[in-house]
PDB file of N, CA and C in Angstrom:
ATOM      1  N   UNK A   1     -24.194  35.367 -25.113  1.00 54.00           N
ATOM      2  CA  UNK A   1     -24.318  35.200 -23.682  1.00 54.00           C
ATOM      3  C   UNK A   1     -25.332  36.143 -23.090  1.00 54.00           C
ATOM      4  N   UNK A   2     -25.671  37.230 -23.982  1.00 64.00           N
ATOM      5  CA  UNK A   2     -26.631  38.055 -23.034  1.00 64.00           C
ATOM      6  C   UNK A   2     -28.172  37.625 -23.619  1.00 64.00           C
ATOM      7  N   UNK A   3     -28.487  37.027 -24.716  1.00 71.00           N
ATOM      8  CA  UNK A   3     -29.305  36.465 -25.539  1.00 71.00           C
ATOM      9  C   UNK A   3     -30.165  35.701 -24.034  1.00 71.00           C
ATOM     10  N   UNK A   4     -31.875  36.304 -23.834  1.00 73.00           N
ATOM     11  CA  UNK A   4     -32.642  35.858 -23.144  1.00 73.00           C
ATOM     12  C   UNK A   4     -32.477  36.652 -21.898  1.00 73.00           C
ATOM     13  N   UNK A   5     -31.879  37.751 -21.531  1.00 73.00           N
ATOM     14  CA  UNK A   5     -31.594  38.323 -20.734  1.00 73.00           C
ATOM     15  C   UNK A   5     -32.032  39.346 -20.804  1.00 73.00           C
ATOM     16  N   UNK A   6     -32.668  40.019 -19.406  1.00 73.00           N
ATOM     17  CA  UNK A   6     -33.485  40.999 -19.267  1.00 73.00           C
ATOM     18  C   UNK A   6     -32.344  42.031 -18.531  1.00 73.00           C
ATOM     19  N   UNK A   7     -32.312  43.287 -18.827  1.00 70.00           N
ATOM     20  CA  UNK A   7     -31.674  44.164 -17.569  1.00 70.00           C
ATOM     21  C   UNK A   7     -30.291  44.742 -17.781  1.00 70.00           C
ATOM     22  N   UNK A   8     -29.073  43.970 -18.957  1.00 72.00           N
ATOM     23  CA  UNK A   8     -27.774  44.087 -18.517  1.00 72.00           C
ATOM     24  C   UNK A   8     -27.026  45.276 -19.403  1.00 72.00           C
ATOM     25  N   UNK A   9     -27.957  45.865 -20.176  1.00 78.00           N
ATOM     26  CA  UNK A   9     -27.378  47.075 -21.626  1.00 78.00           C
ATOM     27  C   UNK A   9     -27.379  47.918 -21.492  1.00 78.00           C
ATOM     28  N   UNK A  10     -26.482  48.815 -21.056  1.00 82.00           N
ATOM     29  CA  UNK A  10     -26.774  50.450 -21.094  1.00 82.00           C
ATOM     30  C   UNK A  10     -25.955  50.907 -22.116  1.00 82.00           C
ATOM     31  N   UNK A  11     -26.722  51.946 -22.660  1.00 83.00           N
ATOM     32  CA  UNK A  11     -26.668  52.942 -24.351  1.00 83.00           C
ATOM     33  C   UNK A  11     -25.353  53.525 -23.954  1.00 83.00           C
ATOM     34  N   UNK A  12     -24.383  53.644 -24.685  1.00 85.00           N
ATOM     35  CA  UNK A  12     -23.092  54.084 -24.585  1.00 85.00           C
ATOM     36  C   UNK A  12     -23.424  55.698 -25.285  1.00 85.00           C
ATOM     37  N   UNK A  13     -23.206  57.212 -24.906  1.00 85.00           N
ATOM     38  CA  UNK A  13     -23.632  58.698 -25.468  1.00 85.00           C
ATOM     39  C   UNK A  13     -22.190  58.869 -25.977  1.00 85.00           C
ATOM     40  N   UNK A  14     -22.070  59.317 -27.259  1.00 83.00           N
ATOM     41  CA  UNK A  14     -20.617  60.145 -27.326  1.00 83.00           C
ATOM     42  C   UNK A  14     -20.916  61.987 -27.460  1.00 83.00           C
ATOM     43  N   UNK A  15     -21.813  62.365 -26.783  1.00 82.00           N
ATOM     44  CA  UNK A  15     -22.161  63.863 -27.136  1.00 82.00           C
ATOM     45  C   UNK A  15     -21.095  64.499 -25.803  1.00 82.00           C
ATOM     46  N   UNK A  16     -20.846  65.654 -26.235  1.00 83.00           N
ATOM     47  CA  UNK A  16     -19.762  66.404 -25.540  1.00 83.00           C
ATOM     48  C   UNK A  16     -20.410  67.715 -25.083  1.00 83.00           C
ATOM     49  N   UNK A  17     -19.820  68.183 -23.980  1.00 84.00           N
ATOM     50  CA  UNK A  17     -20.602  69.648 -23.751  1.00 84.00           C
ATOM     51  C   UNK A  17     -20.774  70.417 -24.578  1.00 84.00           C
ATOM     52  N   UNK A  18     -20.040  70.771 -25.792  1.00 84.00           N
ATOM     53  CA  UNK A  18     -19.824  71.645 -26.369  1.00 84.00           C
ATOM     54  C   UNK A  18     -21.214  71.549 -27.520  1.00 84.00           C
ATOM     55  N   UNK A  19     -21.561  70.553 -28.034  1.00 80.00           N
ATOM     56  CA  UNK A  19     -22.688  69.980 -28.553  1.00 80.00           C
ATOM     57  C   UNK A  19     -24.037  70.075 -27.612  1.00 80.00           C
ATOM     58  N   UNK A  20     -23.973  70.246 -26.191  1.00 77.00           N
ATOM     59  CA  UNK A  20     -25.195  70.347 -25.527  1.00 77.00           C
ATOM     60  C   UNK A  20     -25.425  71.691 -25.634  1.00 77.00           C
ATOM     61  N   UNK A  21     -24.398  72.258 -24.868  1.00 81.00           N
ATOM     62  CA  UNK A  21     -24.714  74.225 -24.984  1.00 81.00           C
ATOM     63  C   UNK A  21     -25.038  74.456 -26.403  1.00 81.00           C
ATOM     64  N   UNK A  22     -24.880  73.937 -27.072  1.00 81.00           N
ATOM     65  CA  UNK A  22     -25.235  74.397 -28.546  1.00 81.00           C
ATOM     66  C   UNK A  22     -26.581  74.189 -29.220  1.00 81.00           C
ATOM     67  N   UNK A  23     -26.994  73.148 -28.032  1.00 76.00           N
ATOM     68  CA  UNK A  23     -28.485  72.342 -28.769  1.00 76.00           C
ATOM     69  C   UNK A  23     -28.304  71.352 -29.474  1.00 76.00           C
ATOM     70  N   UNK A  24     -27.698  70.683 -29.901  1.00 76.00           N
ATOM     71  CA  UNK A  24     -26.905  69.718 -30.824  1.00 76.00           C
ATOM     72  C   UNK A  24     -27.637  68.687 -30.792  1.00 76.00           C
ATOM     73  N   UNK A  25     -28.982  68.204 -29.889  1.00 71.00           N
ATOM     74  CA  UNK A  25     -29.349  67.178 -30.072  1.00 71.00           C
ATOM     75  C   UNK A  25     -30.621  66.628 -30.662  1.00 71.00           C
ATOM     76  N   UNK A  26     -30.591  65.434 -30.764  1.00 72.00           N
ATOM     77  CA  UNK A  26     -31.760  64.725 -31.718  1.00 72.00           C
ATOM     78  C   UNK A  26     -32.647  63.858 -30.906  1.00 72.00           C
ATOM     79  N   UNK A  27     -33.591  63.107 -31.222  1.00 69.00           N
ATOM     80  CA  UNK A  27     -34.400  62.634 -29.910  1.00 69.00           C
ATOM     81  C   UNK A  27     -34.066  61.185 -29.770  1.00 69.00           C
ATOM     82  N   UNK A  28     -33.304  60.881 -30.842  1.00 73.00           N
ATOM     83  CA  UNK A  28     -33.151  59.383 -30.356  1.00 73.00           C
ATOM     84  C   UNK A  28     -31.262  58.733 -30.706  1.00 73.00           C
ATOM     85  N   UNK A  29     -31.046  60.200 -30.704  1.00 72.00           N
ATOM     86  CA  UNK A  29     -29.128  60.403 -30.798  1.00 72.00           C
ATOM     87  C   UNK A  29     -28.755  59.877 -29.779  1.00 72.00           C
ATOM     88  N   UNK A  30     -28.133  61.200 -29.231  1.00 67.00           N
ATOM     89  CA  UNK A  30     -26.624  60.976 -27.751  1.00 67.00           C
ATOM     90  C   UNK A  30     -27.354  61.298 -26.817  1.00 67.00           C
ATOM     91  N   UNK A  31     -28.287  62.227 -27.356  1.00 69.00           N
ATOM     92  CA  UNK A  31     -29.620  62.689 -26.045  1.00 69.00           C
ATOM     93  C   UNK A  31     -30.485  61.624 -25.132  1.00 69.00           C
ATOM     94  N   UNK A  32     -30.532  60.326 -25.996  1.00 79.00           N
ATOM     95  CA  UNK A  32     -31.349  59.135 -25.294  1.00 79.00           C
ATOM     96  C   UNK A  32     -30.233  58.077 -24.816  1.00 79.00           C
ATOM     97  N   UNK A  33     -29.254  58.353 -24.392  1.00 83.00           N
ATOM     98  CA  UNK A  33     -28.078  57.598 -23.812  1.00 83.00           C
ATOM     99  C   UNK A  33     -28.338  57.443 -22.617  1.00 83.00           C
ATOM    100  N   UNK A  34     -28.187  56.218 -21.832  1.00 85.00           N
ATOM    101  CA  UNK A  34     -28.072  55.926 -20.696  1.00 85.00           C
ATOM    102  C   UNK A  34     -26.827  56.272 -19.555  1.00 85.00           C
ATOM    103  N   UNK A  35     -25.203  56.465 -20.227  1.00 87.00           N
ATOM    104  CA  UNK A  35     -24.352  57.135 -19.674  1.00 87.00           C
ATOM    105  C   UNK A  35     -24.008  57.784 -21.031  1.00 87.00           C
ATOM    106  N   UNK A  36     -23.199  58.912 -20.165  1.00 86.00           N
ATOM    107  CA  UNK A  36     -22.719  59.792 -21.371  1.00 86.00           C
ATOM    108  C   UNK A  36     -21.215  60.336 -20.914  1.00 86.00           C
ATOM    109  N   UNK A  37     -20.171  59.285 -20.936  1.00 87.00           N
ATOM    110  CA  UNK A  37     -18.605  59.645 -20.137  1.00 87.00           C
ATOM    111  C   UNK A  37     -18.030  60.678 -20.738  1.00 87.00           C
ATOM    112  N   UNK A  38     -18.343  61.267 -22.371  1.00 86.00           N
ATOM    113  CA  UNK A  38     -18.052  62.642 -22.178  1.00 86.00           C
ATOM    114  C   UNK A  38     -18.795  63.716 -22.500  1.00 86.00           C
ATOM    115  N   UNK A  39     -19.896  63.805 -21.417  1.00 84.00           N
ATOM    116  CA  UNK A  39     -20.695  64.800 -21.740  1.00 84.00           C
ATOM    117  C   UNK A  39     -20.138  65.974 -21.082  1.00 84.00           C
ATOM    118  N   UNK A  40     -19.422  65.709 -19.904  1.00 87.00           N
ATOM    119  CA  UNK A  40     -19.399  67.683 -19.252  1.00 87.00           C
ATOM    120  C   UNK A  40     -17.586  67.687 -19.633  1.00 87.00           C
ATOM    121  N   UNK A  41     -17.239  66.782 -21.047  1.00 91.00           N
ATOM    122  CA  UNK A  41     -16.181  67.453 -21.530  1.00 91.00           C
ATOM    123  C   UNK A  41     -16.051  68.150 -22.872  1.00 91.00           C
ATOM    124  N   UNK A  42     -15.114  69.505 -22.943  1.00 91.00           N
ATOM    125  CA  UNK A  42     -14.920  69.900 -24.324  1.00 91.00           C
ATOM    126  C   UNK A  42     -14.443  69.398 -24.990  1.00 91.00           C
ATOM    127  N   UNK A  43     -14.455  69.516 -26.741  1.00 89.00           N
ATOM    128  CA  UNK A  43     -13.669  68.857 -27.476  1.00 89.00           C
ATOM    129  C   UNK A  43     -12.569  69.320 -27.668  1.00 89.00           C
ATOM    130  N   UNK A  44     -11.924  70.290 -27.412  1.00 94.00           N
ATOM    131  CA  UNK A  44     -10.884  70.970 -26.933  1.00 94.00           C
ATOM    132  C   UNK A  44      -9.605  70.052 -26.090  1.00 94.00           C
ATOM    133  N   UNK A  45     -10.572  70.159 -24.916  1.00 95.00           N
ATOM    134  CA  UNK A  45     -10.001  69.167 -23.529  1.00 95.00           C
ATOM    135  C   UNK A  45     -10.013  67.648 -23.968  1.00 95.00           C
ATOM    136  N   UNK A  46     -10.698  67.280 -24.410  1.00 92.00           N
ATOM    137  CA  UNK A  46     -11.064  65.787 -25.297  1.00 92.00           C
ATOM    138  C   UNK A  46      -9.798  65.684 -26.353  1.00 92.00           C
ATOM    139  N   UNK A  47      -9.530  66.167 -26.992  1.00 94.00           N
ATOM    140  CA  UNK A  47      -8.391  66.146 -28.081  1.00 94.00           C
ATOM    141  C   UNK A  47      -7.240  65.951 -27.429  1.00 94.00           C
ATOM    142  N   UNK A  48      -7.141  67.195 -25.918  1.00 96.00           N
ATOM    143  CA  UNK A  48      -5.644  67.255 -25.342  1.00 96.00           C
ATOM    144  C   UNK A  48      -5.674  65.602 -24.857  1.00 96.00           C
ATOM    145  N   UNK A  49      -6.115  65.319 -24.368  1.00 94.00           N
ATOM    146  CA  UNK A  49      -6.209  63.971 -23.795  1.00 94.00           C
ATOM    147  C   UNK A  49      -6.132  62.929 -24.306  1.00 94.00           C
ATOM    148  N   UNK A  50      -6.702  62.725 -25.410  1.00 94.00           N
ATOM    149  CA  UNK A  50      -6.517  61.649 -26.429  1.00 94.00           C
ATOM    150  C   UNK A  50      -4.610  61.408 -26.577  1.00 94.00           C
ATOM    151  N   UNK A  51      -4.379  63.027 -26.721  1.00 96.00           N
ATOM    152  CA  UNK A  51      -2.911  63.092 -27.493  1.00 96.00           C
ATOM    153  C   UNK A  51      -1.975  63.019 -26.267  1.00 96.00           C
ATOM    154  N   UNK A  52      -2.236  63.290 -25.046  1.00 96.00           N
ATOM    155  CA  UNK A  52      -1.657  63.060 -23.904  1.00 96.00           C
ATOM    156  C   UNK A  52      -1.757  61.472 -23.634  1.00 96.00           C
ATOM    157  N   UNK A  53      -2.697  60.687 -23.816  1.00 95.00           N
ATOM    158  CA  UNK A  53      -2.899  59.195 -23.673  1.00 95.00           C
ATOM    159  C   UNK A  53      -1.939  58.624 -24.823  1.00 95.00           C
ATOM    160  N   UNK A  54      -2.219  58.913 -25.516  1.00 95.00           N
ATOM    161  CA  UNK A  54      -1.165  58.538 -26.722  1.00 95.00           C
ATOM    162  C   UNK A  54       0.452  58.565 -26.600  1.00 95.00           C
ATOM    163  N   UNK A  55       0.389  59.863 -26.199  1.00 96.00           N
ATOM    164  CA  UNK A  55       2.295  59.888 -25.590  1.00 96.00           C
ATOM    165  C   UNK A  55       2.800  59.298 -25.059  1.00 96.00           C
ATOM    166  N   UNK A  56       1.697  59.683 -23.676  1.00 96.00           N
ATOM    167  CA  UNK A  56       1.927  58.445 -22.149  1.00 96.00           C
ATOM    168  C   UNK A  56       2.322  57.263 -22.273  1.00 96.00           C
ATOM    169  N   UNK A  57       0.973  56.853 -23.082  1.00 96.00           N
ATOM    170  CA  UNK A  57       1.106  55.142 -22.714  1.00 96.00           C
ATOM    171  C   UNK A  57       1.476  54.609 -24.061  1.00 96.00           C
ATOM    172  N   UNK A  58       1.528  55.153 -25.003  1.00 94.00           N
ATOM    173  CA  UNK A  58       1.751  54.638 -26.533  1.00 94.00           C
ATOM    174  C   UNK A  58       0.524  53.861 -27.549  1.00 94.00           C
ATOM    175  N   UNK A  59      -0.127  54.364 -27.238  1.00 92.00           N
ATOM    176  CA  UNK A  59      -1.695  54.097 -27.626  1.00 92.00           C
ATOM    177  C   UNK A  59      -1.673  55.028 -28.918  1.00 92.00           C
ATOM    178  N   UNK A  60      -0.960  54.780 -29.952  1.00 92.00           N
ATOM    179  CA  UNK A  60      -1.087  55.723 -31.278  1.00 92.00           C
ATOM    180  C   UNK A  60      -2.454  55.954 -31.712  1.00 92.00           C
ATOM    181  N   UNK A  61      -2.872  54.568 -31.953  1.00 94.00           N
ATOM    182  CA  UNK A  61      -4.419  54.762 -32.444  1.00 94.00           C
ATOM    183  C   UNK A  61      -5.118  55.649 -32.546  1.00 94.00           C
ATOM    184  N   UNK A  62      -4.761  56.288 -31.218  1.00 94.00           N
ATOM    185  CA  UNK A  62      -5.200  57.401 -30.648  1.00 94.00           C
ATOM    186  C   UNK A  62      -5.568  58.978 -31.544  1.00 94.00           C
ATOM    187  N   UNK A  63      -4.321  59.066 -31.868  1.00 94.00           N
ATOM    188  CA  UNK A  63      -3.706  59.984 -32.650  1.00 94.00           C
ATOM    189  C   UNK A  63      -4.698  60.488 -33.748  1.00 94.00           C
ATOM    190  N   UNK A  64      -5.025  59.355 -34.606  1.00 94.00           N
ATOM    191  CA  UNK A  64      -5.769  58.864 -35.934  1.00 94.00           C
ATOM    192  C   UNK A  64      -7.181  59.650 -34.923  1.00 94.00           C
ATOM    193  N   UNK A  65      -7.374  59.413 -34.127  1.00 91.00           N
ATOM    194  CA  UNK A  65      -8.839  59.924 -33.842  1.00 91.00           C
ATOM    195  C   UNK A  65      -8.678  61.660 -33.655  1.00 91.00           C
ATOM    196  N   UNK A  66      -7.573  61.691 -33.151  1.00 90.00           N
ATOM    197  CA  UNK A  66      -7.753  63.338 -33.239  1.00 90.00           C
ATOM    198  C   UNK A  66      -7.321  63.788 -34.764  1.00 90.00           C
ATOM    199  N   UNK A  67      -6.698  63.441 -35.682  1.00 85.00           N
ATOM    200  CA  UNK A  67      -6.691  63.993 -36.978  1.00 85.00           C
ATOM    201  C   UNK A  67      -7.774  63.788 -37.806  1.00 85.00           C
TER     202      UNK A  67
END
């Protein structure tokens, strides 16, 4: 459906603050992303959340990503 279509794709970033303060990036990585939903978070704060979403709502899956 998007086939012939000009305009509708933006680059999904998974780089995290903790990876920017660090320099962490490459030129055509997380650095050339069009949004970046967790860039001004830690992976710290990122983990609690995953495992807090998981509890909450029962989204185990979840889990598997933080181990």
């Amino acid at each position: 459906w998007i086939r012939g279509s000009q305009g509708f794709l933006l680059v999904l970033g998974s780089a995290n603050v903790d990876e920017a303060l660090r320099g962490y990036y490459t030129k055509y990585d997380c650095s050339a992303a069009d949004i970046n939903p967790i860039g001004g978070i830690c992976k710290q704060d990122l983990k609690a959340f995953l495992l807090y979403a998981a509890d909450e709502y029962g989204y185990n899956v979840l889990k598997e990503i933080v181990a």
